[in-house]
PDB file of C-alpha atoms in Angstrom:
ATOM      1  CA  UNK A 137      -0.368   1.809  21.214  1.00  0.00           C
ATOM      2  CA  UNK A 138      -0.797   4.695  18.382  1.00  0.00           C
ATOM      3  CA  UNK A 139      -2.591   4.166  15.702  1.00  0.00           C
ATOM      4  CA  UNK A 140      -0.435   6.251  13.390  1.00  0.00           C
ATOM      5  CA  UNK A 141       3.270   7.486  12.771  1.00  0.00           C
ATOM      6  CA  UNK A 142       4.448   9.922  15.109  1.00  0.00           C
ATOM      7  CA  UNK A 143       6.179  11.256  12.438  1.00  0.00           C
ATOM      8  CA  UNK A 144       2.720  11.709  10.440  1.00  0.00           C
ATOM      9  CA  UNK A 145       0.332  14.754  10.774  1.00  0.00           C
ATOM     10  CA  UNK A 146      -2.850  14.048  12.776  1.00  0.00           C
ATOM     11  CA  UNK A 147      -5.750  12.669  10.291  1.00  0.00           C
ATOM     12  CA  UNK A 148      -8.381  14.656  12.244  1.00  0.00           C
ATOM     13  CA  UNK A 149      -6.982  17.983  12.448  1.00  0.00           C
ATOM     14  CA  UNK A 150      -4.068  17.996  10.744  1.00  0.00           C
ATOM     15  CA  UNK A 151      -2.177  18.936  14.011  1.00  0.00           C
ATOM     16  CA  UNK A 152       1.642  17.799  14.931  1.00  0.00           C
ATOM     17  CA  UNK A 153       1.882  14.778  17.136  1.00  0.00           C
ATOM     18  CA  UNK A 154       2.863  14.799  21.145  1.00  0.00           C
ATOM     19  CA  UNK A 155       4.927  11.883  22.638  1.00  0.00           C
ATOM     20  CA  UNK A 156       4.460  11.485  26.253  1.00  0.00           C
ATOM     21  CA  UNK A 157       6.479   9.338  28.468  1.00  0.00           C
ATOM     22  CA  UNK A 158       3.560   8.388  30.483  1.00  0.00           C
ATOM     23  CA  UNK A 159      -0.070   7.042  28.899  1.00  0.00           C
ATOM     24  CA  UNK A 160      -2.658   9.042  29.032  1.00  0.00           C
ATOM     25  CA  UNK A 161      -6.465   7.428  28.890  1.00  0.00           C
ATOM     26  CA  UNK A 162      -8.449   8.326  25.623  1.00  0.00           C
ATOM     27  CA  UNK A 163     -10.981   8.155  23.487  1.00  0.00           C
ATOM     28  CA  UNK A 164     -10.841   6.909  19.884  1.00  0.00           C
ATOM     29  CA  UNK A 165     -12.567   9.381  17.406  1.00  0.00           C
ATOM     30  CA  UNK A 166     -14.388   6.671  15.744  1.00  0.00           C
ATOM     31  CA  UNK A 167     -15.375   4.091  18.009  1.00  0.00           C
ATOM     32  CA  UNK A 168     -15.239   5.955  21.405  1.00  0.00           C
ATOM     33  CA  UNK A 169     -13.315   3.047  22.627  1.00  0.00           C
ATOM     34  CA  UNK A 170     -10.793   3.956  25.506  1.00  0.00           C
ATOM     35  CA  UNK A 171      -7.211   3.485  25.162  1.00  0.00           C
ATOM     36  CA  UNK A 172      -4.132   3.800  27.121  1.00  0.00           C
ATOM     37  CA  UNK A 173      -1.463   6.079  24.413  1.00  0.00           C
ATOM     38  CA  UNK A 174       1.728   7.973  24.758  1.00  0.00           C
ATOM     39  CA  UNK A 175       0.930   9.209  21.570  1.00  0.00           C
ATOM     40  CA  UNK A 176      -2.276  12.223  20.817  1.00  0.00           C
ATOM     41  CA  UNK A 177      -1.864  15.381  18.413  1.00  0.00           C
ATOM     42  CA  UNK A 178      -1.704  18.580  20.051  1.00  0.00           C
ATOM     43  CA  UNK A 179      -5.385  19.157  20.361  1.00  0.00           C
ATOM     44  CA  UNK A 180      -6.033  15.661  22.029  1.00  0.00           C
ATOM     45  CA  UNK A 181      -7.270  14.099  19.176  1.00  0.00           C
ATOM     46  CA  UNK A 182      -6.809   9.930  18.802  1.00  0.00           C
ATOM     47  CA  UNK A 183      -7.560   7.311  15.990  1.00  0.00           C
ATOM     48  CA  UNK A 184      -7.257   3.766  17.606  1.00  0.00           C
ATOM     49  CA  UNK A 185      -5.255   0.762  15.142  1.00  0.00           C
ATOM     50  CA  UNK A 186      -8.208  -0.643  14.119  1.00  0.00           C
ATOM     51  CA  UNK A 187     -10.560   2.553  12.696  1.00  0.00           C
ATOM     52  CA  UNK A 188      -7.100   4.117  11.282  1.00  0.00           C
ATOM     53  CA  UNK A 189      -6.569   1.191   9.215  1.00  0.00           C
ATOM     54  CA  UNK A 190     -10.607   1.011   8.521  1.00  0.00           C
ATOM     55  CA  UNK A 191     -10.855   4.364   7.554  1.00  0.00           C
ATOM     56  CA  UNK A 192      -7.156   3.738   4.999  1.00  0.00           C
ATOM     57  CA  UNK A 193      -8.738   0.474   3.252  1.00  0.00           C
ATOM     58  CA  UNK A 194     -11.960   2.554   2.615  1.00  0.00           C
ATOM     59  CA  UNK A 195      -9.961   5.607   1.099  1.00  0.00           C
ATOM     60  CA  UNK A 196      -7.959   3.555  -1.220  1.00  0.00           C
ATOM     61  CA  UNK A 197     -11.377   2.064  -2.145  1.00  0.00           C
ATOM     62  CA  UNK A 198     -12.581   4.996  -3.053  1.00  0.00           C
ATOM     63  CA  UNK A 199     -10.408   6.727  -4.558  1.00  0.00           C
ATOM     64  CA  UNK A 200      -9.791   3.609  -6.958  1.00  0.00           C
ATOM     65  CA  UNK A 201     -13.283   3.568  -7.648  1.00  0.00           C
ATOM     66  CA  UNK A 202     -13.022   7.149  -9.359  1.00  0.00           C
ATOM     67  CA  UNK A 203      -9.297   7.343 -10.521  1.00  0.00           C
ATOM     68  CA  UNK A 204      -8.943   7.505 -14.374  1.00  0.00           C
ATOM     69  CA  UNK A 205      -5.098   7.481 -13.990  1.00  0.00           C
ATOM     70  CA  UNK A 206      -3.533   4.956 -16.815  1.00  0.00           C
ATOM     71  CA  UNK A 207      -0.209   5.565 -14.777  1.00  0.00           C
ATOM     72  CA  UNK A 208      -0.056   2.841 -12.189  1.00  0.00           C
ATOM     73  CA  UNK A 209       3.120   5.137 -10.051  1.00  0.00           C
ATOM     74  CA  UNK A 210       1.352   8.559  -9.899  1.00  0.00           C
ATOM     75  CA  UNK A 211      -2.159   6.553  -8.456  1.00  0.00           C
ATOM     76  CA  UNK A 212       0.043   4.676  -6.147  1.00  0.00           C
ATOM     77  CA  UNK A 213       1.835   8.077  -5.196  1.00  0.00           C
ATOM     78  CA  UNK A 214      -1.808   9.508  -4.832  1.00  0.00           C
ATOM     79  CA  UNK A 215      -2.751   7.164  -2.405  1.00  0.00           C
ATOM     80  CA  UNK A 216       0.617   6.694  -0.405  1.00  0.00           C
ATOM     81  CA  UNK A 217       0.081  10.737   0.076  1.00  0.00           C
ATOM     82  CA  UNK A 218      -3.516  10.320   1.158  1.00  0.00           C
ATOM     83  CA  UNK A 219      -3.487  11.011   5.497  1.00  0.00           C
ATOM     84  CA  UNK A 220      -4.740   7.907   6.479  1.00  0.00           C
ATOM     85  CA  UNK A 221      -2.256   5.710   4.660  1.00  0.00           C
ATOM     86  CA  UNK A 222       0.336   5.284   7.382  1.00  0.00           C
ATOM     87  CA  UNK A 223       4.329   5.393   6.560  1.00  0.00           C
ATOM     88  CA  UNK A 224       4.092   1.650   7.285  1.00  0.00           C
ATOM     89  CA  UNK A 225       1.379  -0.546   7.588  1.00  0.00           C
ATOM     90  CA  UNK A 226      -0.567  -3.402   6.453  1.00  0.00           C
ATOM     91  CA  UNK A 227      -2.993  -1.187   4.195  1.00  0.00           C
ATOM     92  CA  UNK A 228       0.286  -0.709   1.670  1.00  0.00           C
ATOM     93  CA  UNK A 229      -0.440  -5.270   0.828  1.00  0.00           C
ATOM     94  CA  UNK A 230      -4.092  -3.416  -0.473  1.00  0.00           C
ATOM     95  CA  UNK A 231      -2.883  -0.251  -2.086  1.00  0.00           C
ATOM     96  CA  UNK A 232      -0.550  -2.472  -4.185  1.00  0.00           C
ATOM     97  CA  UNK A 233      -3.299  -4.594  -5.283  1.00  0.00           C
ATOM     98  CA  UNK A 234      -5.900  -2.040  -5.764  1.00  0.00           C
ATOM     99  CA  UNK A 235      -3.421   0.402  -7.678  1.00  0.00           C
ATOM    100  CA  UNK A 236      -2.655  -2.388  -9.952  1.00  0.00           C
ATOM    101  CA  UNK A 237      -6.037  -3.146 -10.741  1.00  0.00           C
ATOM    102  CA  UNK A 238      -7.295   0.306 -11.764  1.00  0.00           C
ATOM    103  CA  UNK A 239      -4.530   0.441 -13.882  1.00  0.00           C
ATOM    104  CA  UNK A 240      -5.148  -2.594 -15.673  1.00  0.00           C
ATOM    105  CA  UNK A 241      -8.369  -1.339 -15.903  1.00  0.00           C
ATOM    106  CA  UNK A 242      -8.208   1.862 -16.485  1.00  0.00           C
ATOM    107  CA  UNK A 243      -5.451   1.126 -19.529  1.00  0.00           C
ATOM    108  CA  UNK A 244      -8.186  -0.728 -21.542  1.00  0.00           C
ATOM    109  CA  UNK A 245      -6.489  -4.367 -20.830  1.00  0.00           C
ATOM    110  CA  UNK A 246      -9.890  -6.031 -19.059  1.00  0.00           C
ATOM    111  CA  UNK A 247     -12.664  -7.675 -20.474  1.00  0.00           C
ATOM    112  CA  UNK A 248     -15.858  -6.188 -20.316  1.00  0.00           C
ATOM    113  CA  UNK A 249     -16.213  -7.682 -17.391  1.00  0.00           C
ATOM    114  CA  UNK A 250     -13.139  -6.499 -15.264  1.00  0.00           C
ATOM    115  CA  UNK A 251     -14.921  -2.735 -15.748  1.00  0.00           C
ATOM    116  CA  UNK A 252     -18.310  -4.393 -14.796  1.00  0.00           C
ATOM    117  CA  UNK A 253     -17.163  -6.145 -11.500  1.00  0.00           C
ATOM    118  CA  UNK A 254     -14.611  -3.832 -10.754  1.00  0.00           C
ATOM    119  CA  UNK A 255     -15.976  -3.335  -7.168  1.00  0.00           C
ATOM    120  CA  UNK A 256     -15.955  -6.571  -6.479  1.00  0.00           C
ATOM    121  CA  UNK A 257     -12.455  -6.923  -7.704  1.00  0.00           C
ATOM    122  CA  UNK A 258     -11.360  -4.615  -5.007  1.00  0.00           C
ATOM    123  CA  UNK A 259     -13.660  -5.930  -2.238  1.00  0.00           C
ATOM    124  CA  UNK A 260     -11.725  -9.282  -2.428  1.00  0.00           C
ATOM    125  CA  UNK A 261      -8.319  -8.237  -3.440  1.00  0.00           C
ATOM    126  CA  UNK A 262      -9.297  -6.108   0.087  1.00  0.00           C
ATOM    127  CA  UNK A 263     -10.531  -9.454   1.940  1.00  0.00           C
ATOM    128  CA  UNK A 264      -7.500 -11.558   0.563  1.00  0.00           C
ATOM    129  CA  UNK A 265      -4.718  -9.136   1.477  1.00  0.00           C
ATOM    130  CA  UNK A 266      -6.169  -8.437   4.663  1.00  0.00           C
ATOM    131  CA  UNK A 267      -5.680 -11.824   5.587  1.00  0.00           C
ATOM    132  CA  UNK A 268      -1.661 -11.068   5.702  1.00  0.00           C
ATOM    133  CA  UNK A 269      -0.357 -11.164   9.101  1.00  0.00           C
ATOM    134  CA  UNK A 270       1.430  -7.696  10.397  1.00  0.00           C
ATOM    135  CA  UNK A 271       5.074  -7.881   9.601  1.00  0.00           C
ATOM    136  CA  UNK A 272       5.334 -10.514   7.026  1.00  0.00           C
ATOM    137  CA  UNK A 273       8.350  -9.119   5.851  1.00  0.00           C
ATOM    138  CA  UNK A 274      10.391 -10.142   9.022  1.00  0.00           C
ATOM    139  CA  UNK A 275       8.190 -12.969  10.347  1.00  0.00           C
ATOM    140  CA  UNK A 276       6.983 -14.806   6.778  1.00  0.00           C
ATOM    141  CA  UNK A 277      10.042 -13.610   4.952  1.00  0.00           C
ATOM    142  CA  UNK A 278       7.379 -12.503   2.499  1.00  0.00           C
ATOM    143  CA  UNK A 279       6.736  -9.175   2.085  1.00  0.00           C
ATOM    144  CA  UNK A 280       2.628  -8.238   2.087  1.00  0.00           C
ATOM    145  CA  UNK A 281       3.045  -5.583  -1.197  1.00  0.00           C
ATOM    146  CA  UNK A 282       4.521  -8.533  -2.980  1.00  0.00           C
ATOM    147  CA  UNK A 283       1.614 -10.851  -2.094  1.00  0.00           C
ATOM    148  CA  UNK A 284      -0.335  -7.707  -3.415  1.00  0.00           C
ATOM    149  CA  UNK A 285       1.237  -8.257  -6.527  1.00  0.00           C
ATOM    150  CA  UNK A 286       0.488 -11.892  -6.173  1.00  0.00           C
ATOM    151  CA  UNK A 287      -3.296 -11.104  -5.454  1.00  0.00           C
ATOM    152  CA  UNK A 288      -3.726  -8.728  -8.890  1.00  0.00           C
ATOM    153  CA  UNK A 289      -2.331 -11.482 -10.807  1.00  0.00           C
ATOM    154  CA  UNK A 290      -4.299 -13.993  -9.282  1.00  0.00           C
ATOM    155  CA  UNK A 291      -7.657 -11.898 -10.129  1.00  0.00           C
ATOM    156  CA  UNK A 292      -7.043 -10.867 -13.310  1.00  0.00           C
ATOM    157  CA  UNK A 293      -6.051 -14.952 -14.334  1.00  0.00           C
ATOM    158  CA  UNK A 294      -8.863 -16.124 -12.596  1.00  0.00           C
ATOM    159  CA  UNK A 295      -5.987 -18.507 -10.777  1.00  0.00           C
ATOM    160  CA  UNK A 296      -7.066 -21.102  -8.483  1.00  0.00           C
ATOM    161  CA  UNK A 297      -4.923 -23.831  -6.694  1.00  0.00           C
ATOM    162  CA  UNK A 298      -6.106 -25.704  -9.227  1.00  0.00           C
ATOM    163  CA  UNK A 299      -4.876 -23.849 -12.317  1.00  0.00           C
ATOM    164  CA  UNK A 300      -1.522 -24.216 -14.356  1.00  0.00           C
ATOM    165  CA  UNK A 301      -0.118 -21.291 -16.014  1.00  0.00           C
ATOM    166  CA  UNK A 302      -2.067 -19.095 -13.897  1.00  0.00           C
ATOM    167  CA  UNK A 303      -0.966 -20.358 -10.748  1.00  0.00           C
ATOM    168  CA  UNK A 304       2.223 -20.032 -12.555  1.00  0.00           C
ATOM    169  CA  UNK A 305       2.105 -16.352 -13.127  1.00  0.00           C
ATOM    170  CA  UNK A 306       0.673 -15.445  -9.783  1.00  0.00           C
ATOM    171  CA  UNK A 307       3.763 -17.048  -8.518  1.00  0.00           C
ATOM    172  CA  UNK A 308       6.198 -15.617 -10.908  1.00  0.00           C
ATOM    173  CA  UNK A 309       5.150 -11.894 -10.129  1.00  0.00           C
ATOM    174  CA  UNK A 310       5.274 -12.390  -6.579  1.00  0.00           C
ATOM    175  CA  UNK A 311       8.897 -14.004  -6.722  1.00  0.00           C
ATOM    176  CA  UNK A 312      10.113 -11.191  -9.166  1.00  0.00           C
ATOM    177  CA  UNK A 313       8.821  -8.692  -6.383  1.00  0.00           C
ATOM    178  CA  UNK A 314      10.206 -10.109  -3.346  1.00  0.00           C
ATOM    179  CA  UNK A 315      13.545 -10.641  -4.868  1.00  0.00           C
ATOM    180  CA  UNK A 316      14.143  -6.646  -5.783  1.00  0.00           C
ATOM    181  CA  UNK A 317      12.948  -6.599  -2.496  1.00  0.00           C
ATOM    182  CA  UNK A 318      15.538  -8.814  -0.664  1.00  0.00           C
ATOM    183  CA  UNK A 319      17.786  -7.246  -2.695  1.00  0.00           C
ATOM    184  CA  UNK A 320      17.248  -3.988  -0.709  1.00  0.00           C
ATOM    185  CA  UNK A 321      16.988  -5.489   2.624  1.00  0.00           C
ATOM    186  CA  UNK A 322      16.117  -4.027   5.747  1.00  0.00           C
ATOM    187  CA  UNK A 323      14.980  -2.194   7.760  1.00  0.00           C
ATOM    188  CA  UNK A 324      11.171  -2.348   6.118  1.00  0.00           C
ATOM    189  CA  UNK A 325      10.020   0.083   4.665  1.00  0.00           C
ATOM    190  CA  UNK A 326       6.313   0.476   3.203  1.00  0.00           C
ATOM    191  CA  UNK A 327       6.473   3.254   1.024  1.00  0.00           C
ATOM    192  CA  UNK A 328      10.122   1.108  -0.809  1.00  0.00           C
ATOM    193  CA  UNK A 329       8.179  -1.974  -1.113  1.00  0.00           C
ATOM    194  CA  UNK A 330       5.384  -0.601  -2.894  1.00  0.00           C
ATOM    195  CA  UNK A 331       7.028   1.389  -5.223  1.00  0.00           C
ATOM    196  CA  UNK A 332       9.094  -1.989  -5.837  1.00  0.00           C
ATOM    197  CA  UNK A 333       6.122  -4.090  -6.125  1.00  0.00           C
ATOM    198  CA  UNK A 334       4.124  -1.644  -8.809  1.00  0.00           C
ATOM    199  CA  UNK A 335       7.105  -1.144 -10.652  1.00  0.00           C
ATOM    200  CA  UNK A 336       8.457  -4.945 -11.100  1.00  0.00           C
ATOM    201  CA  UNK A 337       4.583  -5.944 -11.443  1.00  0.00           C
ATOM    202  CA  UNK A 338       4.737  -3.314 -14.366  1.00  0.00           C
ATOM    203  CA  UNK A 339       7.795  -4.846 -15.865  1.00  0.00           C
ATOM    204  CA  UNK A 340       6.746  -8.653 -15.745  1.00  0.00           C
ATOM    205  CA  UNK A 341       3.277  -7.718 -17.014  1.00  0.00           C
ATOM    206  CA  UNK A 342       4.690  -5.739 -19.850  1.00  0.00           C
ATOM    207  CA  UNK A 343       7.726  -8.714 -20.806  1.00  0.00           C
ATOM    208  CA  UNK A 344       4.962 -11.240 -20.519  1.00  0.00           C
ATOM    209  CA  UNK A 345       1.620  -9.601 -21.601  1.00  0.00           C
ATOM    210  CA  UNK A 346       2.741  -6.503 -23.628  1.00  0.00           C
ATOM    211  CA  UNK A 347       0.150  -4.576 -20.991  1.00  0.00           C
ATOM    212  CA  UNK A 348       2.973  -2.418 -18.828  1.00  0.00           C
ATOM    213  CA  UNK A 349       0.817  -0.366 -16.422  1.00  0.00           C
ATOM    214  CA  UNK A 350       3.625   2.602 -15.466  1.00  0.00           C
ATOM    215  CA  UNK A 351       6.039   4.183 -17.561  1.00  0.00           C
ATOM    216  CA  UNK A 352       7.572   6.203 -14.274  1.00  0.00           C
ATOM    217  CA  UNK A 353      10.659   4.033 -13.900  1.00  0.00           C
ATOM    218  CA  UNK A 354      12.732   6.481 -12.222  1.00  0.00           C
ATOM    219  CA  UNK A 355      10.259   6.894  -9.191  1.00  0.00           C
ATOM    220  CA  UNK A 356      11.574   8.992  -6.861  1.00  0.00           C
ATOM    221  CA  UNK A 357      10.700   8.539  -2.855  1.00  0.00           C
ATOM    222  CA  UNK A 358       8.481  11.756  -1.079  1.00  0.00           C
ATOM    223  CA  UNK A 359       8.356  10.166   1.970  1.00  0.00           C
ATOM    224  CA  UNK A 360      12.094   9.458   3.110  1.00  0.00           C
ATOM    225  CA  UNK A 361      11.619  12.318   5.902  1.00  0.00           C
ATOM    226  CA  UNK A 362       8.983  10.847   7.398  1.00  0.00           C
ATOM    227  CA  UNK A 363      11.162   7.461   8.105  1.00  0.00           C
ATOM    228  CA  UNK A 364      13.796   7.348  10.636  1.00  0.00           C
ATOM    229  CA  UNK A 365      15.050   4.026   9.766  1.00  0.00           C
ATOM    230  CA  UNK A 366      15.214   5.493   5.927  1.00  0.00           C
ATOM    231  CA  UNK A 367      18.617   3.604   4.491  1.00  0.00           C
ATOM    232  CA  UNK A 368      19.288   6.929   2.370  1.00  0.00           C
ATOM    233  CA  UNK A 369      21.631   6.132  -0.543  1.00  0.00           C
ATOM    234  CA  UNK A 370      21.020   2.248  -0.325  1.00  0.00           C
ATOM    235  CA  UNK A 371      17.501   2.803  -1.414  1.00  0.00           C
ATOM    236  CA  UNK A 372      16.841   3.148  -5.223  1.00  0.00           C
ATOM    237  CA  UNK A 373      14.157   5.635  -4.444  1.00  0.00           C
ATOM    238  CA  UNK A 374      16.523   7.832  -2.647  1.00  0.00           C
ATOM    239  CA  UNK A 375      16.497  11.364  -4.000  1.00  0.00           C
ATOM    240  CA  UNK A 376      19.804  12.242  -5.467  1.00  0.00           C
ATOM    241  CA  UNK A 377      20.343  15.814  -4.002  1.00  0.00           C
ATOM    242  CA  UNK A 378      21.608  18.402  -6.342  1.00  0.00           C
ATOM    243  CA  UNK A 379      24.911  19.489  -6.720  1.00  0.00           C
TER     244      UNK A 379
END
């Protein structure tokens, strides 16, 4: 199977992507592993499912680490754009997390101790939403960048199953996601859902806290030409062309 979008550029080289009808037998870049692919870049180059998605989770770490954005949209933008975030995949559950957290961070709304453990927020809002199975969306009927959601809240309230209105909140936010979400329906969509998620997360955060962590409310989709199954029009991301 590849490891990335054949619609994406090659991570390595930044080369276009070949289809073959036949597999070929290759080498991962990372781990040396062999695999059986019908899909290399033009210069033979191959990331296998596991080290692209490895190599994703430790970019958005990074980069989370270091961002100073206050403007929860443009980081999540940032990161969606980085090349080894895929058009879909389970990294997006993550990137919703971790771009809510350095906002909330980066905005001034933590304790002292939010800024101090900050790495540690992200390692286990990492471990927690990596625990989502692959296509929740369809399978759970639960969409993994609205359990991202669910996973900032939970953090930031300190929520256990034990708690009251923190379990309550955690809960809220990740309903309030996953209904804009239904309300969009299918196909999936990645880049839709986390745009959705960072936006309603934004929204409940700001009714309920006064602490809104994006002002961009009419986010508009980059990414629509990288998605076949993009539903155009029907998505509220959809660029409007001009007349």
């Amino acid at each position: 199977m590849a490891a990335y979008d054949k619609n994406d550029k090659c991570p390595i080289c930044g080369g276009r992507h070949i289809y073959s009808e036949a597999a070929v037998r290759t080498n991962c870049m990372f781990c040396g592993e062999l695999f059986y692919t019908n899909l290399t870049c033009e210069n033979g180059h191959y990331v296998c499912d596991d080290c692209h998605l490895e190599r994703g989770l430790a970019e958005i770490t990074s980069i989370c680490m270091s961002s100073r954005k206050k403007e929860a949209i443009s980081l999540g933008y940032e990161l969606m754009m980085n090349k080894w975030v895929k058009t879909h995949g389970s990294e997006h559950s993550f990137l919703v997390a971790a771009t809510l957290l350095t906002t909330y961070k980066n905005r001034g709304y933590g304790t002292e101790a939010v800024t101090r453990n900050f790495s540690k927020l992200l390692e286990e809002a990492k471990n927690r939403t990596m625990k989502i199975p692959a296509n929740s969306c369809s399978y759970w009927g639960c969409a993994g960048e609205a359990i991202g959601s669910g996973v900032f809240a939970s953090l930031i309230l300190k929520a256990t199953h034990m708690s009251a209105g923190e379990l309550r909140f955690a809960n809220a936010i990740t309903a309030g996601v996953l209904e804009q979400v239904a309300a969009c329906g299918g196909p999936r969509c990645s880049k839709r859902e986390t745009l959705i998620a960072i936006l309603e997360t934004s929204r409940f955060t700001e009714e309920h806290w006064r602490m809104p962590l994006t002002g961009f409310q009419g986010a508009l989709c980059e990414f629509f030409n990288r998605n076949p199954d993009c539903t155009g029009d029907n998505c509220p991301f959809y660029p409007v062309p001009e007349s």
